[in-house]
């Protein structure tokens, strides 16, 4: 049997491909309903090419070859003589399943970078605002400001506006002219121009104001301070204030590499400093009988995830992969690289933050405390600073703050963050928290 971890576009495409080839497959997902961030919880999604989700979601529920387990948090995994054992927590009960092959499609979460006031109520990521809307039909606030960088800001803003939200504007850090640097990616992916036109029309329809070359650098709970910034995110000058009660700030995505790390899959550092998995041309990882598809191999969006999911499934089945799929992946990967070029996240954001602002919100560790761990206690990396300050020791286990802490310390010591450190702070021995009681119940 094949197990697929994650029910986003990559996982759904892999599951349907396996089932179409008459093999049993189990899909394990942590969310209550399938779709991942892109098709979150809905059988019909509003937005560009929204209808294509239907066939994947229908197959998941109707194909007898697919077993779907939702609300299941995999907390550990191990190679055994019989295959790969996945230990998971579902409905408060600890269970396990052993399979021959695994396809990891664990996706990613929004990357957040701090600014003065980001720990205040009302500050969230665009993904969180979208999750509230798509998953619960809840608009996050009365007046919402969308900020950060990347194309994901557009569907979030348009989706909120379509639902009746008062969207205060879209504050994009970079100029759209940066796309001139990637002519081959645009040439190979002409369909992306139609997607841009779609959202441009929606923005015009809902009369949304878009500002480029700017970022939210402070929030007092009632209004956001907008500043002009350069390509490294350094403040050039304060520009204007916007009244709002919610800020949805997102700076790309961070892949979830925890489970693959536990299983020993080789990792690498992408050109933008993101930790991803190293896979071959068939999405095969370095670990035996494990394939990886989607954002965990490099942030590339739903189109690339769907392609990689199909390739991973065909390879896991031992089938020939059509040349057209290889070429489709090449085109989408070129576009993914262009995204990194067009929407870089420099380290100038460190100049936005007041010393008393928290960098680690779980443990309430401020910028000043982290800097003091370097200047007064001689910390020279994030791990050492964590021992002095507890930054990264909270509930999220550093998923949000570890990269930011490392970048701050690197600036303080005038050293580069090493690939080894980046990989180190991205991995955890336990994939998700589990109580001792639940663990003991599962052993009985």
XYZ file of C-alpha atoms in Angstrom:
444
model
C 0.000 0.000 0.000
C 1.016 3.590 -0.627
C 0.427 6.312 1.956
C 0.149 9.938 0.926
C 0.692 12.543 3.613
C -1.222 15.730 2.868
C -4.397 16.423 0.887
C -3.422 19.607 -0.916
C -3.003 19.754 -4.713
C 0.131 17.551 -4.735
C -1.373 14.916 -2.449
C -4.713 14.855 -4.263
C -3.053 14.520 -7.678
C -0.898 11.674 -6.380
C -3.876 9.898 -4.799
C -5.976 10.081 -7.949
C -3.072 8.820 -10.069
C -2.461 5.846 -7.784
C -6.166 4.964 -7.691
C -6.507 5.258 -11.469
C -3.786 2.624 -11.740
C -5.775 0.193 -9.570
C -3.627 0.359 -6.431
C -4.763 0.925 -2.856
C -3.766 4.228 -1.312
C -4.371 5.898 2.060
C -4.388 9.686 2.323
C -3.630 11.098 5.769
C -4.282 14.798 6.326
C -4.293 17.024 9.395
C -7.123 19.283 8.194
C -10.824 18.516 8.768
C -11.511 18.652 5.023
C -9.267 18.203 1.981
C -7.857 20.808 -0.363
C -4.870 22.225 1.471
C -4.317 25.966 1.558
C -5.121 26.373 -2.132
C -8.441 24.484 -2.196
C -9.101 24.793 1.502
C -12.178 22.913 2.721
C -14.416 23.654 -0.262
C -15.735 21.486 -3.097
C -16.100 24.644 -5.146
C -13.480 27.369 -4.786
C -13.935 30.942 -5.948
C -11.013 32.249 -7.960
C -8.945 31.655 -11.060
C -9.390 28.097 -12.440
C -11.450 27.248 -9.380
C -13.307 24.385 -11.053
C -10.310 22.101 -11.452
C -10.408 21.079 -7.788
C -13.693 19.203 -8.218
C -12.361 16.056 -9.906
C -9.636 15.568 -7.299
C -11.972 16.069 -4.358
C -14.589 13.805 -5.924
C -12.026 11.047 -6.472
C -10.889 11.315 -2.865
C -14.398 10.672 -1.550
C -15.784 8.333 -4.198
C -12.921 6.127 -5.448
C -12.966 2.853 -3.516
C -9.200 2.529 -3.909
C -8.645 5.628 -1.744
C -8.907 5.583 2.046
C -9.045 9.102 3.452
C -8.155 9.887 7.065
C -8.756 13.491 8.090
C -7.895 15.403 11.285
C -4.898 13.124 11.721
C -1.683 14.593 13.090
C 1.316 12.392 12.296
C 3.644 12.882 15.245
C 6.388 10.394 14.323
C 7.473 7.962 11.622
C 10.041 5.195 11.469
C 11.513 2.721 8.981
C 10.758 -0.891 9.975
C 11.354 -4.341 8.501
C 7.832 -4.306 7.047
C 8.018 -0.833 5.540
C 7.380 2.590 7.028
C 5.311 2.981 10.194
C 3.401 6.239 10.626
C 2.197 7.105 14.119
C -0.666 9.578 14.197
C -3.143 11.201 16.529
C -6.788 11.314 15.378
C -9.763 12.333 17.524
C -7.488 12.249 20.562
C -6.507 8.623 19.948
C -2.959 7.565 19.031
C -2.834 5.025 16.187
C -0.341 3.732 13.644
C -0.243 2.339 10.130
C 2.554 0.523 8.282
C 2.868 0.935 4.505
C 5.329 -0.048 1.817
C 5.759 3.362 0.194
C 5.135 6.959 1.220
C 4.548 10.109 -0.800
C 5.072 13.230 1.282
C 2.993 16.232 0.207
C 3.177 18.174 3.438
C 2.911 21.639 1.878
C 3.988 24.879 3.501
C 2.827 27.695 5.764
C 3.078 31.469 5.437
C 6.420 32.992 6.224
C 6.100 35.842 8.716
C 8.675 38.534 9.426
C 8.308 40.844 12.408
C 7.606 44.546 12.572
C 6.892 46.850 15.494
C 3.450 45.887 16.780
C 3.170 42.555 14.954
C 2.376 40.808 18.230
C -0.781 42.883 18.695
C -4.260 41.352 18.252
C -5.364 41.677 14.640
C -2.039 40.809 13.022
C -2.112 37.530 11.122
C -0.900 35.975 7.884
C -2.808 36.090 4.589
C -3.205 32.322 4.856
C -4.898 32.708 8.232
C -7.283 35.338 6.874
C -8.067 33.076 3.920
C -8.556 30.066 6.214
C -11.101 31.934 8.320
C -12.980 32.928 5.194
C -12.863 29.637 3.297
C -13.086 27.318 6.264
C -15.601 29.152 8.433
C -17.062 31.937 6.253
C -15.650 34.462 8.735
C -14.169 37.817 7.723
C -11.149 38.464 9.918
C -11.946 42.087 10.806
C -13.808 45.248 9.968
C -11.054 46.838 7.874
C -8.258 44.595 6.590
C -4.903 45.615 5.135
C -3.046 43.055 2.998
C 0.746 43.422 2.997
C 3.970 41.578 2.258
C 5.139 40.270 -1.074
C 4.199 37.703 -3.686
C 1.231 36.791 -5.869
C -0.611 35.105 -2.984
C -1.640 38.545 -1.740
C -3.922 38.960 -4.766
C -6.326 36.006 -4.301
C -6.523 36.719 -0.569
C -7.449 40.366 -1.129
C -9.890 39.563 -3.926
C -11.486 36.736 -1.942
C -12.026 38.971 1.062
C -13.435 41.781 -1.083
C -15.794 39.374 -2.831
C -17.077 38.240 0.576
C -17.909 41.831 1.490
C -14.834 42.727 3.539
C -13.559 46.284 3.702
C -10.084 45.808 2.230
C -7.956 48.854 3.081
C -5.479 48.082 0.314
C -2.693 45.817 -0.929
C 0.809 46.896 0.089
C 3.347 45.047 -2.092
C 7.028 45.342 -1.214
C 8.363 45.003 -4.755
C 7.789 46.537 -8.155
C 6.089 44.391 -10.834
C 8.877 45.514 -13.174
C 11.140 42.936 -11.509
C 9.448 40.346 -13.756
C 11.530 41.765 -16.609
C 14.422 39.781 -15.107
C 12.693 36.478 -15.962
C 11.687 36.595 -19.649
C 12.120 32.829 -20.208
C 9.771 31.972 -17.334
C 7.106 34.272 -18.762
C 7.589 32.872 -22.248
C 7.244 29.267 -21.044
C 4.194 30.032 -18.903
C 1.884 32.270 -20.959
C -1.136 31.090 -18.950
C 0.172 33.072 -15.985
C -0.544 36.275 -17.906
C -4.222 35.296 -18.043
C -4.191 34.723 -14.284
C -2.717 38.184 -13.750
C -5.372 39.720 -16.004
C -8.077 37.901 -14.033
C -6.920 39.360 -10.730
C -6.262 42.796 -12.223
C -9.878 42.896 -13.345
C -11.098 41.785 -9.935
C -8.962 44.438 -8.231
C -10.461 47.058 -10.517
C -13.963 45.675 -9.949
C -13.667 45.943 -6.169
C -11.715 49.234 -6.401
C -8.817 47.950 -4.340
C -5.861 50.274 -3.926
C -2.455 48.705 -4.664
C 0.820 50.291 -3.542
C 4.218 48.997 -4.706
C 7.656 49.377 -3.118
C 6.177 49.761 0.351
C 5.612 47.756 3.514
C 3.859 47.955 6.852
C 6.602 48.750 9.373
C 4.508 49.425 12.487
C 1.000 48.842 13.854
C -0.550 50.410 16.959
C -3.780 48.433 16.915
C -5.742 51.104 15.066
C -3.545 52.159 12.155
C -0.589 50.836 10.182
C 2.501 52.877 9.324
C 3.519 52.443 5.691
C 7.072 53.152 4.560
C 8.803 53.226 1.198
C 11.439 50.493 1.083
C 14.220 49.371 -1.231
C 14.689 45.903 -2.725
C 16.422 44.711 0.472
C 13.408 45.914 2.526
C 15.362 48.780 4.084
C 13.246 51.811 4.967
C 13.781 54.777 2.659
C 11.216 57.043 4.286
C 7.938 56.880 6.185
C 5.104 57.445 3.727
C 1.571 57.371 5.154
C -0.721 55.714 7.721
C -3.725 53.488 7.031
C -6.543 52.952 9.498
C -7.299 49.249 9.978
C -7.985 46.721 12.679
C -6.483 43.688 10.908
C -3.195 43.308 9.055
C -2.626 40.192 6.944
C 1.142 40.132 6.362
C 2.839 37.400 4.355
C 6.329 37.021 2.906
C 6.154 33.890 0.836
C 6.036 30.409 2.330
C 8.059 28.049 4.490
C 7.912 24.348 3.513
C 6.998 21.789 6.151
C 10.045 19.509 6.200
C 9.568 18.030 9.677
C 8.229 14.577 8.799
C 10.663 13.997 5.955
C 13.488 15.071 8.236
C 12.428 12.476 10.808
C 12.489 9.820 8.074
C 16.017 10.809 7.040
C 15.271 12.445 3.691
C 18.153 14.590 2.451
C 17.581 18.322 2.639
C 19.060 21.281 0.797
C 18.929 25.067 1.016
C 17.236 26.820 -1.893
C 18.610 30.004 -3.421
C 16.414 32.156 -1.160
C 17.536 30.434 2.044
C 14.498 28.169 2.305
C 15.084 24.587 3.437
C 13.638 22.045 0.997
C 14.048 18.361 0.179
C 16.477 17.155 -2.450
C 14.702 14.834 -4.907
C 15.617 13.253 -8.228
C 13.847 13.590 -11.570
C 11.075 11.255 -10.393
C 10.473 13.085 -7.084
C 12.267 10.269 -5.248
C 13.948 11.260 -1.985
C 17.243 9.965 -0.627
C 15.365 7.686 1.802
C 14.166 4.303 0.593
C 10.565 4.128 -0.688
C 9.801 7.788 -0.007
C 8.787 10.293 -2.668
C 8.173 13.995 -2.061
C 5.999 16.387 -4.075
C 4.738 19.938 -3.830
C 6.038 22.866 -1.806
C 8.397 20.717 0.280
C 10.677 20.391 -2.765
C 10.559 24.135 -3.493
C 7.813 26.742 -3.368
C 6.154 26.720 -6.770
C 2.393 26.973 -6.374
C -0.499 24.659 -7.190
C 0.354 24.110 -10.864
C 3.773 22.690 -10.038
C 2.397 20.743 -7.083
C -0.182 18.965 -9.270
C 2.514 17.945 -11.746
C 4.928 16.746 -9.083
C 2.161 14.788 -7.366
C 1.433 12.871 -10.565
C 5.125 12.214 -11.250
C 5.711 10.973 -7.692
C 2.737 8.597 -7.916
C 3.783 7.157 -11.254
C 7.318 6.630 -9.989
C 6.084 4.996 -6.778
C 4.023 2.623 -8.930
C 7.044 1.822 -11.078
C 5.414 3.245 -14.208
C 6.940 5.259 -17.013
C 6.605 9.014 -16.636
C 5.469 10.710 -19.854
C 7.875 13.231 -21.348
C 5.113 15.867 -21.337
C 5.001 15.719 -17.532
C 8.750 16.258 -17.320
C 8.471 19.272 -19.615
C 5.459 20.643 -17.722
C 7.447 20.428 -14.494
C 10.405 22.183 -16.137
C 8.162 25.067 -17.229
C 6.610 25.421 -13.795
C 9.976 25.209 -12.060
C 11.229 28.066 -14.224
C 8.280 30.111 -13.043
C 8.994 29.152 -9.427
C 12.540 30.452 -9.805
C 11.159 33.666 -11.301
C 9.000 34.092 -8.197
C 12.145 34.061 -6.053
C 13.771 36.660 -8.303
C 10.699 38.896 -8.406
C 9.772 38.694 -4.712
C 12.974 38.424 -2.637
C 12.886 38.903 1.118
C 15.996 40.807 2.167
C 17.088 41.414 5.737
C 16.288 45.128 5.812
C 13.180 44.296 7.877
C 15.414 44.225 10.940
C 15.427 48.027 10.818
C 11.635 48.079 11.257
C 11.624 46.644 14.750
C 11.734 48.413 18.094
C 14.051 46.711 20.646
C 11.099 45.883 22.908
C 9.147 44.125 20.130
C 8.865 40.350 20.500
C 10.542 38.188 17.870
C 9.473 34.914 19.490
C 5.830 35.471 20.338
C 5.324 32.099 22.032
C 7.958 32.801 24.696
C 7.726 36.621 24.468
C 11.416 37.105 23.658
C 12.199 40.590 22.379
C 14.652 41.808 19.778
C 16.638 43.469 22.552
C 16.987 40.202 24.457
C 18.174 38.340 21.374
C 20.729 41.049 20.579
C 21.886 41.006 24.220
C 22.474 37.250 23.995
C 25.071 38.074 21.344
C 26.663 41.215 22.773
C 26.607 40.209 26.458
C 26.549 36.397 26.443
C 28.520 35.688 23.218
C 25.823 33.667 21.456
C 26.932 33.091 17.859
C 23.990 31.158 16.429
C 20.271 30.666 16.950
C 20.688 27.491 18.992
C 22.963 29.169 21.530
C 20.698 32.212 21.715
C 17.749 29.880 22.312
C 19.492 28.420 25.368
C 19.932 31.910 26.793
C 16.558 33.406 25.838
C 14.127 30.495 25.139
C 13.458 31.914 21.668
C 11.998 29.031 19.666
C 11.050 26.893 22.664
C 7.329 27.692 22.600
C 4.339 25.811 21.211
C 5.312 26.324 17.560
C 8.811 24.987 18.319
C 10.439 27.742 16.307
C 8.450 27.220 13.121
C 7.709 30.946 12.941
C 10.672 32.627 14.612
C 13.770 30.435 14.161
C 14.703 31.789 10.754
C 14.188 35.359 11.929
C 16.307 34.759 15.031
C 19.105 33.295 12.914
C 19.064 36.244 10.531
C 19.162 38.724 13.431
C 22.118 36.985 15.050
C 23.910 36.781 11.694
C 23.547 40.542 11.334
C 24.809 41.089 14.879
C 27.868 38.884 14.359
C 28.335 39.957 10.712
C 28.374 36.316 9.660
C 26.265 34.387 7.161
C 23.717 31.844 8.359
C 25.192 28.495 7.346
C 23.228 25.864 5.437
C 23.790 23.487 8.347
C 22.147 25.949 10.740
C 19.201 26.521 8.393
C 18.591 22.795 8.111
C 19.029 22.382 11.852
C 16.378 24.906 12.869
C 13.921 23.463 10.338
C 13.871 19.979 11.870
C 12.235 18.571 15.001
C 12.355 15.061 16.516
C 8.577 15.056 17.066
C 6.446 16.279 14.155
C 3.515 17.542 16.218
C 2.811 17.810 19.978
C 1.262 14.773 21.621
C 0.327 14.328 25.276
C 1.768 11.497 27.346
C -1.791 10.367 28.057
C -2.645 9.985 24.378
C 0.650 8.211 23.787
C 0.008 5.791 26.635
C -3.527 5.070 25.429
C -2.158 4.162 22.004
C 0.321 1.690 23.482
C -2.346 -0.328 25.327
